[in-house]
Amino acid sequence: MAYLTLKDINKIYPNGFHAVHDFNLEIEKGEFIVFVGPSGCGKSTTLRMIAGLEDISKGEFLIDGVRANEKGPKDRGIAMVFQSYALYPQMTVYDNLAFGLTLQGVDEDVIEEKVMNVAKILGLTDYLDRLPRALSGGQRQRVAVGRALIRKVGIFLMDEPLSNLDAKQRVTMRSEISQIHRGTKATTIYVTHDQTEAMTMADRIVVMKEGYIQQVGSPYELYFNPVNVFVAGFIGEPPMNFVRSTLKEGRIAVGGNTVDVSMKLSAEQLKKYEGKEIVFGYRPEAIVLGEQENAAVIRCSVELTELLGDNTNVYVDIDGIKGILKIDPHDTPEVDSDISFSIPNESIYLFDGETEMIIR
Ligand code: ATP
């Protein structure tokens, strides 16, 4: 049986707003789960229901097979790291780390051992005497993580813990949190709106939109097998390019280009979608410059190029339709030049124009 079970969980706030709809998920012990989605999609609300900080309006939450809906936050064996670190400003790093254990009346010697241990894991040993205001953002963040870690709980919840850090610190803390997880094996649920954090840290990602789960899967599954336009566009950077077009005899128009998509569709699907709108999707990084066999060949003009070092983003115009290509910087084309690129058949995604679900 799963360690954590969320069964048909709903949240309706007192003002009547339905923030989370029929959320179903089973989480195994030791998993690192990331909830990801745009602002307001219900990630924090779901996490807060798991933490016991928000009532569950409908549905059931089980910890180790036991209903936990009515349990208070303290009785759930959960530690939480919030977006704002919520450190005690007048206490040293040592005291901040020790605080929870001191409250519980744990022996001083035991506290010291635990604090030193956590400080070592997090690289805070040299800062134990400092006040939070004398720490960098990244160090403060580590203290906040340390305070949760020291409690040795089974479930670790984090709500956008890296949002106050600069880009470089975020990358460092991302791998630190992953390493800590590897070391502690605490079941972790991590909330972020950043798909890169989700992709790099998660065992499984839960993509949410407007209170509904869109897809649950490994980073690999979500990247290569998105179930709908939303997930396909949310996972991957720069995002997947989409073109809406009407299917006619197995072909669609992408600007002035005719693209044969018949090999992606069964005879039945070809019939079903004849004359209907479909969404043609391709990832910026899944293209090859030039005209290739077994590929959709697109002619376009180059509007802008951005050299990023390891690659160049090329912004193209396909007869009025915009697209982004990600290419080797050595192949960067001239702005205003006309180029061709090919999308290998296996890298073409087709979605139903109406439901926006993948056509499989
Ligand atoms: P963010 O990334 O911006 O934190 P989120 O995905 O975590 O977004 P939630 O904070 O879970 O989103 O909010 C989900 C929806 O519920 C939002 O539309 C929000 O305005 C609404 N909401 C949150 N708290 C309340 C509340 N106390 N009463 C009514 N509506 C609320």
CSV table of C-alpha atoms in Angstrom, one decimal, residues 13-360:
chain,number,residue,atom,x,y,z
A,13,TYR,CA,-12.8,27.8,0.5
A,14,PRO,CA,-15.4,29.5,2.7
A,15,ASN,CA,-16.0,32.1,0.1
A,16,GLY,CA,-17.2,29.3,-2.2
A,17,PHE,CA,-14.1,29.2,-4.4
A,18,HIS,CA,-13.4,25.6,-5.6
A,19,ALA,CA,-9.6,25.6,-5.6
A,20,VAL,CA,-8.8,21.9,-5.9
A,21,HIS,CA,-11.0,19.3,-7.8
A,22,ASP,CA,-10.9,15.5,-7.3
A,23,PHE,CA,-7.2,15.3,-6.6
A,24,ASN,CA,-6.1,11.6,-6.6
A,25,LEU,CA,-2.5,10.5,-5.9
A,26,GLU,CA,-0.6,7.7,-4.2
A,27,ILE,CA,2.8,8.4,-3.0
A,28,GLU,CA,5.4,5.7,-2.1
A,29,LYS,CA,7.7,6.0,0.9
A,30,GLY,CA,10.9,7.9,0.0
A,31,GLU,CA,9.5,9.4,-3.2
A,32,PHE,CA,10.3,13.0,-4.2
A,33,ILE,CA,7.1,14.4,-5.7
A,34,VAL,CA,6.8,17.8,-7.2
A,35,PHE,CA,3.6,19.7,-7.7
A,36,VAL,CA,4.0,22.1,-10.6
A,37,GLY,CA,1.8,24.5,-12.4
A,38,PRO,CA,1.1,28.2,-13.0
A,39,SER,CA,0.2,30.6,-10.2
A,40,GLY,CA,-3.2,29.9,-8.6
A,41,CYS,CA,-3.5,26.3,-9.9
A,42,GLY,CA,-4.0,24.9,-6.3
A,43,LYS,CA,-0.5,23.6,-5.5
A,44,SER,CA,-0.1,25.3,-2.2
A,45,THR,CA,-3.7,24.6,-1.2
A,46,THR,CA,-3.1,20.9,-1.8
A,47,LEU,CA,0.2,21.0,0.2
A,48,ARG,CA,-1.5,22.8,3.0
A,49,MET,CA,-4.2,20.2,3.2
A,50,ILE,CA,-1.6,17.5,3.4
A,51,ALA,CA,0.2,19.5,6.2
A,52,GLY,CA,-3.1,19.9,8.1
A,53,LEU,CA,-3.0,23.7,7.8
A,54,GLU,CA,-6.2,23.7,5.6
A,55,ASP,CA,-9.3,21.5,6.1
A,56,ILE,CA,-10.0,19.0,3.4
A,57,SER,CA,-13.5,19.9,2.1
A,58,LYS,CA,-14.2,16.5,0.5
A,59,GLY,CA,-12.2,13.4,0.1
A,60,GLU,CA,-9.8,11.4,2.2
A,61,PHE,CA,-6.1,11.7,3.1
A,62,LEU,CA,-4.3,8.6,4.5
A,63,ILE,CA,-0.9,8.3,6.0
A,64,ASP,CA,0.3,4.7,6.0
A,65,GLY,CA,-3.2,3.5,5.4
A,66,VAL,CA,-4.7,5.5,8.3
A,67,ARG,CA,-7.1,8.3,7.8
A,68,ALA,CA,-5.5,11.6,8.7
A,69,ASN,CA,-8.1,14.2,7.7
A,70,GLU,CA,-8.8,15.0,11.4
A,71,LYS,CA,-5.2,14.9,12.6
A,72,GLY,CA,-3.6,18.2,13.6
A,73,PRO,CA,-0.4,19.4,11.9
A,74,LYS,CA,1.7,18.3,14.8
A,75,ASP,CA,0.4,14.7,14.8
A,76,ARG,CA,1.1,14.0,11.1
A,77,GLY,CA,4.9,13.5,11.4
A,78,ILE,CA,5.4,16.3,8.9
A,79,ALA,CA,8.0,19.0,8.6
A,80,MET,CA,7.4,22.0,6.3
A,81,VAL,CA,9.7,24.6,4.7
A,82,PHE,CA,7.9,27.7,3.5
A,83,GLN,CA,8.6,30.2,0.8
A,84,SER,CA,9.5,32.8,3.5
A,85,TYR,CA,12.1,31.1,5.7
A,86,ALA,CA,10.4,32.2,8.9
A,87,LEU,CA,13.7,32.1,10.9
A,88,TYR,CA,13.7,33.8,14.3
A,89,PRO,CA,15.7,37.0,13.7
A,90,GLN,CA,16.9,37.4,17.2
A,91,MET,CA,18.3,33.8,17.5
A,92,THR,CA,21.6,32.5,16.2
A,93,VAL,CA,21.7,29.8,13.6
A,94,TYR,CA,22.4,27.2,16.3
A,95,ASP,CA,19.3,28.3,18.3
A,96,ASN,CA,17.2,28.4,15.2
A,97,LEU,CA,18.1,24.8,14.4
A,98,ALA,CA,17.7,23.7,18.0
A,99,PHE,CA,14.5,25.5,18.7
A,100,GLY,CA,12.0,22.8,17.9
A,101,LEU,CA,13.9,20.2,19.9
A,102,THR,CA,14.3,22.5,22.8
A,103,LEU,CA,10.6,23.0,22.9
A,104,GLN,CA,10.1,19.3,23.0
A,105,GLY,CA,12.4,19.2,26.0
A,106,VAL,CA,15.1,17.1,24.3
A,107,ASP,CA,18.3,16.7,26.2
A,108,GLU,CA,20.9,19.4,25.5
A,109,ASP,CA,23.6,16.9,24.5
A,110,VAL,CA,21.3,15.2,22.1
A,111,ILE,CA,20.3,18.6,20.6
A,112,GLU,CA,23.9,19.5,20.2
A,113,GLU,CA,24.7,16.3,18.4
A,114,LYS,CA,21.8,16.7,16.1
A,115,VAL,CA,22.4,20.4,15.4
A,116,MET,CA,26.1,19.7,14.6
A,117,ASN,CA,25.1,16.8,12.3
A,118,VAL,CA,22.5,18.9,10.3
A,119,ALA,CA,24.9,21.8,10.2
A,120,LYS,CA,27.5,19.6,8.7
A,121,ILE,CA,25.2,18.2,6.0
A,122,LEU,CA,24.1,21.7,5.1
A,123,GLY,CA,27.5,23.4,5.3
A,124,LEU,CA,26.5,25.6,8.2
A,125,THR,CA,29.1,24.6,10.7
A,126,ASP,CA,31.0,27.9,10.4
A,127,TYR,CA,27.8,30.0,10.8
A,128,LEU,CA,26.3,28.6,13.9
A,129,ASP,CA,26.9,31.7,16.0
A,130,ARG,CA,25.5,34.2,13.5
A,131,LEU,CA,22.1,35.8,13.4
A,132,PRO,CA,20.0,35.3,10.3
A,133,ARG,CA,20.5,38.9,9.1
A,134,ALA,CA,24.3,38.2,8.8
A,135,LEU,CA,23.6,35.3,6.4
A,136,SER,CA,23.2,35.3,2.6
A,137,GLY,CA,19.8,34.2,1.1
A,138,GLY,CA,21.1,30.8,0.3
A,139,GLN,CA,22.5,30.3,3.9
A,140,ARG,CA,19.2,31.4,5.4
A,141,GLN,CA,17.4,28.9,3.1
A,142,ARG,CA,19.7,26.2,4.3
A,143,VAL,CA,18.9,27.0,7.9
A,144,ALA,CA,15.2,26.8,7.1
A,145,VAL,CA,15.7,23.4,5.5
A,146,GLY,CA,17.9,22.4,8.5
A,147,ARG,CA,15.2,23.2,10.9
A,148,ALA,CA,12.8,20.9,9.1
A,149,LEU,CA,15.5,18.2,8.7
A,150,ILE,CA,16.5,18.1,12.3
A,151,ARG,CA,13.1,16.8,13.3
A,152,LYS,CA,13.7,13.5,11.4
A,153,VAL,CA,10.1,13.3,10.3
A,154,GLY,CA,8.9,10.9,7.6
A,155,ILE,CA,7.3,13.5,5.4
A,156,PHE,CA,8.9,16.7,4.2
A,157,LEU,CA,6.8,19.4,2.6
A,158,MET,CA,8.4,22.4,0.8
A,159,ASP,CA,6.5,25.3,-0.7
A,160,GLU,CA,8.6,27.2,-3.3
A,161,PRO,CA,11.6,27.1,-0.9
A,162,LEU,CA,14.0,28.6,-3.5
A,163,SER,CA,11.9,31.5,-4.7
A,164,ASN,CA,13.8,34.1,-2.7
A,165,LEU,CA,17.2,33.1,-4.1
A,166,ASP,CA,19.0,34.4,-7.1
A,167,ALA,CA,19.4,32.2,-10.2
A,168,LYS,CA,22.8,30.8,-9.2
A,169,GLN,CA,21.8,30.0,-5.6
A,170,ARG,CA,18.7,28.3,-6.9
A,171,VAL,CA,20.8,25.9,-9.0
A,172,THR,CA,23.1,25.1,-6.1
A,173,MET,CA,20.3,24.6,-3.6
A,174,ARG,CA,18.4,22.5,-6.1
A,175,SER,CA,21.2,19.9,-6.2
A,176,GLU,CA,21.7,20.2,-2.4
A,177,ILE,CA,18.1,19.4,-1.7
A,178,SER,CA,18.3,16.5,-4.1
A,179,GLN,CA,21.4,15.2,-2.3
A,180,ILE,CA,19.8,15.7,1.1
A,181,HIS,CA,16.8,13.7,-0.1
A,182,ARG,CA,19.1,10.9,-1.3
A,183,GLY,CA,20.7,10.9,2.1
A,184,THR,CA,17.5,11.1,4.3
A,185,LYS,CA,15.1,9.2,1.9
A,186,ALA,CA,12.3,11.3,3.6
A,187,THR,CA,9.1,11.3,1.5
A,188,THR,CA,9.1,14.7,0.0
A,189,ILE,CA,6.4,16.9,-1.6
A,190,TYR,CA,7.8,20.0,-3.2
A,191,VAL,CA,5.7,22.8,-4.7
A,192,THR,CA,7.1,25.1,-7.5
A,193,HIS,CA,5.9,26.9,-10.5
A,194,ASP,CA,9.3,26.4,-12.1
A,195,GLN,CA,9.4,23.4,-14.6
A,196,THR,CA,13.2,23.2,-14.5
A,197,GLU,CA,13.1,22.6,-10.7
A,198,ALA,CA,10.4,20.0,-11.2
A,199,MET,CA,12.3,18.2,-14.0
A,200,THR,CA,15.6,18.2,-12.2
A,201,MET,CA,14.4,17.1,-8.7
A,202,ALA,CA,11.3,15.0,-9.0
A,203,ASP,CA,10.9,11.2,-9.1
A,204,ARG,CA,7.4,12.0,-10.3
A,205,ILE,CA,5.8,15.4,-11.2
A,206,VAL,CA,2.2,16.3,-10.8
A,207,VAL,CA,1.2,19.0,-13.3
A,208,MET,CA,-1.8,21.1,-12.2
A,209,LYS,CA,-4.0,23.6,-13.9
A,210,GLU,CA,-6.9,25.5,-12.4
A,211,GLY,CA,-7.3,23.1,-9.6
A,212,TYR,CA,-7.2,19.9,-11.7
A,213,ILE,CA,-4.4,17.4,-12.1
A,214,GLN,CA,-3.4,17.3,-15.8
A,215,GLN,CA,-0.8,14.5,-15.6
A,216,VAL,CA,1.3,12.6,-13.2
A,217,GLY,CA,4.5,11.0,-14.3
A,218,SER,CA,8.3,10.9,-14.3
A,219,PRO,CA,10.1,13.9,-15.9
A,220,TYR,CA,10.9,11.6,-18.9
A,221,GLU,CA,7.2,10.6,-19.3
A,222,LEU,CA,6.0,14.2,-19.1
A,223,TYR,CA,8.6,15.5,-21.6
A,224,PHE,CA,8.2,12.7,-24.2
A,225,ASN,CA,4.6,11.7,-23.7
A,226,PRO,CA,2.6,14.7,-22.6
A,227,VAL,CA,-1.2,14.0,-22.5
A,228,ASN,CA,-2.3,17.4,-23.7
A,229,VAL,CA,-1.3,20.8,-25.1
A,230,PHE,CA,-1.0,22.3,-21.6
A,231,VAL,CA,1.5,19.7,-20.3
A,232,ALA,CA,3.4,19.8,-23.6
A,233,GLY,CA,3.7,23.5,-23.4
A,234,PHE,CA,4.5,23.7,-19.7
A,235,ILE,CA,7.3,21.1,-19.6
A,236,GLY,CA,10.3,22.1,-21.6
A,237,GLU,CA,12.2,25.3,-22.1
A,238,PRO,CA,11.7,27.1,-24.4
A,239,PRO,CA,8.2,25.6,-24.6
A,240,MET,CA,6.9,23.4,-27.4
A,241,ASN,CA,5.8,25.3,-30.6
A,242,PHE,CA,2.1,24.8,-31.6
A,243,VAL,CA,0.4,25.5,-34.8
A,244,ARG,CA,-3.4,25.1,-35.3
A,245,SER,CA,-4.4,23.8,-38.7
A,246,THR,CA,-7.1,21.9,-40.5
A,247,LEU,CA,-6.5,18.3,-41.6
A,248,LYS,CA,-7.1,17.6,-45.2
A,249,GLU,CA,-6.4,14.2,-46.7
A,250,GLY,CA,-3.6,13.6,-44.2
A,251,ARG,CA,-2.0,16.9,-44.6
A,252,ILE,CA,-2.0,20.2,-42.8
A,253,ALA,CA,-0.8,23.7,-43.7
A,254,VAL,CA,1.9,25.2,-41.5
A,255,GLY,CA,2.1,28.7,-43.0
A,256,GLY,CA,2.8,28.2,-46.6
A,257,ASN,CA,4.2,24.7,-46.0
A,258,THR,CA,2.3,21.5,-46.6
A,259,VAL,CA,3.1,18.9,-44.0
A,260,ASP,CA,2.1,15.3,-44.4
A,261,VAL,CA,1.1,13.9,-40.9
A,262,SER,CA,-0.7,10.8,-42.2
A,263,MET,CA,2.0,8.5,-40.7
A,264,LYS,CA,1.1,9.8,-37.2
A,265,LEU,CA,-2.6,8.8,-37.6
A,266,SER,CA,-4.4,5.5,-38.0
A,267,ALA,CA,-7.0,5.1,-40.8
A,268,GLU,CA,-9.7,5.7,-38.3
A,269,GLN,CA,-8.1,8.8,-36.9
A,270,LEU,CA,-7.6,10.2,-40.4
A,271,LYS,CA,-11.3,9.8,-41.0
A,272,LYS,CA,-12.3,11.2,-37.6
A,273,TYR,CA,-10.2,14.4,-38.0
A,274,GLU,CA,-10.7,15.0,-41.7
A,275,GLY,CA,-11.8,18.7,-42.1
A,276,LYS,CA,-11.2,19.2,-38.3
A,277,GLU,CA,-8.7,21.4,-36.6
A,278,ILE,CA,-5.7,19.7,-35.0
A,279,VAL,CA,-2.8,21.2,-33.1
A,280,PHE,CA,0.6,20.4,-34.5
A,281,GLY,CA,3.4,20.5,-31.9
A,282,TYR,CA,7.2,20.4,-32.1
A,283,ARG,CA,9.9,21.1,-29.6
A,284,PRO,CA,12.4,23.8,-30.3
A,285,GLU,CA,15.3,21.4,-29.7
A,286,ALA,CA,13.8,18.5,-31.8
A,287,ILE,CA,14.5,20.1,-35.2
A,288,VAL,CA,17.3,19.8,-37.7
A,289,LEU,CA,18.4,22.6,-39.9
A,290,GLY,CA,18.0,21.9,-43.6
A,291,GLU,CA,15.6,19.7,-45.5
A,292,GLN,CA,15.5,16.0,-44.4
A,293,GLU,CA,13.7,12.8,-45.4
A,294,ASN,CA,11.0,11.4,-43.1
A,295,ALA,CA,10.4,14.8,-41.6
A,296,ALA,CA,8.1,17.9,-41.8
A,297,VAL,CA,10.1,20.5,-43.8
A,298,ILE,CA,9.3,24.1,-42.9
A,299,ARG,CA,10.5,27.2,-44.7
A,300,CYS,CA,10.6,30.3,-42.6
A,301,SER,CA,12.5,33.6,-42.1
A,302,VAL,CA,14.7,34.4,-39.1
A,303,GLU,CA,13.5,37.3,-36.9
A,304,LEU,CA,15.9,37.2,-34.0
A,305,THR,CA,18.7,35.0,-32.6
A,306,GLU,CA,19.8,34.7,-29.0
A,307,LEU,CA,23.2,33.1,-28.4
A,308,LEU,CA,23.1,31.5,-25.0
A,309,GLY,CA,26.5,29.8,-25.1
A,310,ASP,CA,25.6,26.1,-25.4
A,311,ASN,CA,22.9,26.8,-27.9
A,312,THR,CA,21.2,29.6,-29.8
A,313,ASN,CA,17.5,30.3,-29.7
A,314,VAL,CA,16.3,31.3,-33.2
A,315,TYR,CA,12.9,33.1,-33.4
A,316,VAL,CA,11.3,32.4,-36.8
A,317,ASP,CA,8.3,33.6,-38.7
A,318,ILE,CA,6.5,31.0,-40.8
A,319,ASP,CA,4.2,33.1,-42.9
A,320,GLY,CA,2.9,34.9,-39.9
A,321,ILE,CA,3.2,32.0,-37.4
A,322,LYS,CA,5.9,32.4,-34.8
A,323,GLY,CA,8.2,29.7,-33.7
A,324,ILE,CA,11.4,29.1,-31.6
A,325,LEU,CA,14.2,26.8,-32.6
A,326,LYS,CA,17.0,25.7,-30.4
A,327,ILE,CA,20.2,25.0,-32.4
A,328,ASP,CA,23.9,24.6,-32.2
A,329,PRO,CA,25.4,28.1,-31.8
A,330,HIS,CA,27.9,27.3,-34.6
A,331,ASP,CA,24.9,27.1,-37.0
A,332,THR,CA,23.3,30.4,-36.0
A,333,PRO,CA,21.7,31.8,-39.1
A,334,GLU,CA,21.6,35.5,-40.1
A,335,VAL,CA,18.7,37.6,-39.0
A,336,ASP,CA,16.3,38.3,-41.9
A,337,SER,CA,17.6,35.3,-43.8
A,338,ASP,CA,15.3,32.6,-45.2
A,339,ILE,CA,16.0,29.1,-43.8
A,340,SER,CA,14.5,25.6,-43.9
A,341,PHE,CA,14.3,23.2,-40.9
A,342,SER,CA,13.0,19.7,-40.6
A,343,ILE,CA,11.0,18.1,-37.8
A,344,PRO,CA,11.6,14.3,-37.8
A,345,ASN,CA,8.4,12.4,-37.9
A,346,GLU,CA,8.9,10.9,-34.5
A,347,SER,CA,9.2,14.4,-33.0
A,348,ILE,CA,5.9,15.6,-34.2
A,349,TYR,CA,3.0,15.8,-31.7
A,350,LEU,CA,-0.6,16.0,-32.8
A,351,PHE,CA,-3.4,17.1,-30.5
A,352,ASP,CA,-7.2,17.3,-30.9
A,353,GLY,CA,-8.0,20.9,-31.7
A,354,GLU,CA,-11.1,20.8,-29.6
A,355,THR,CA,-10.1,18.9,-26.4
A,356,GLU,CA,-6.4,19.6,-26.8
A,357,MET,CA,-5.7,16.0,-25.8
A,358,ILE,CA,-2.9,14.1,-27.5
A,359,ILE,CA,-3.9,12.0,-30.5
A,360,ARG,CA,-2.5,8.6,-29.9
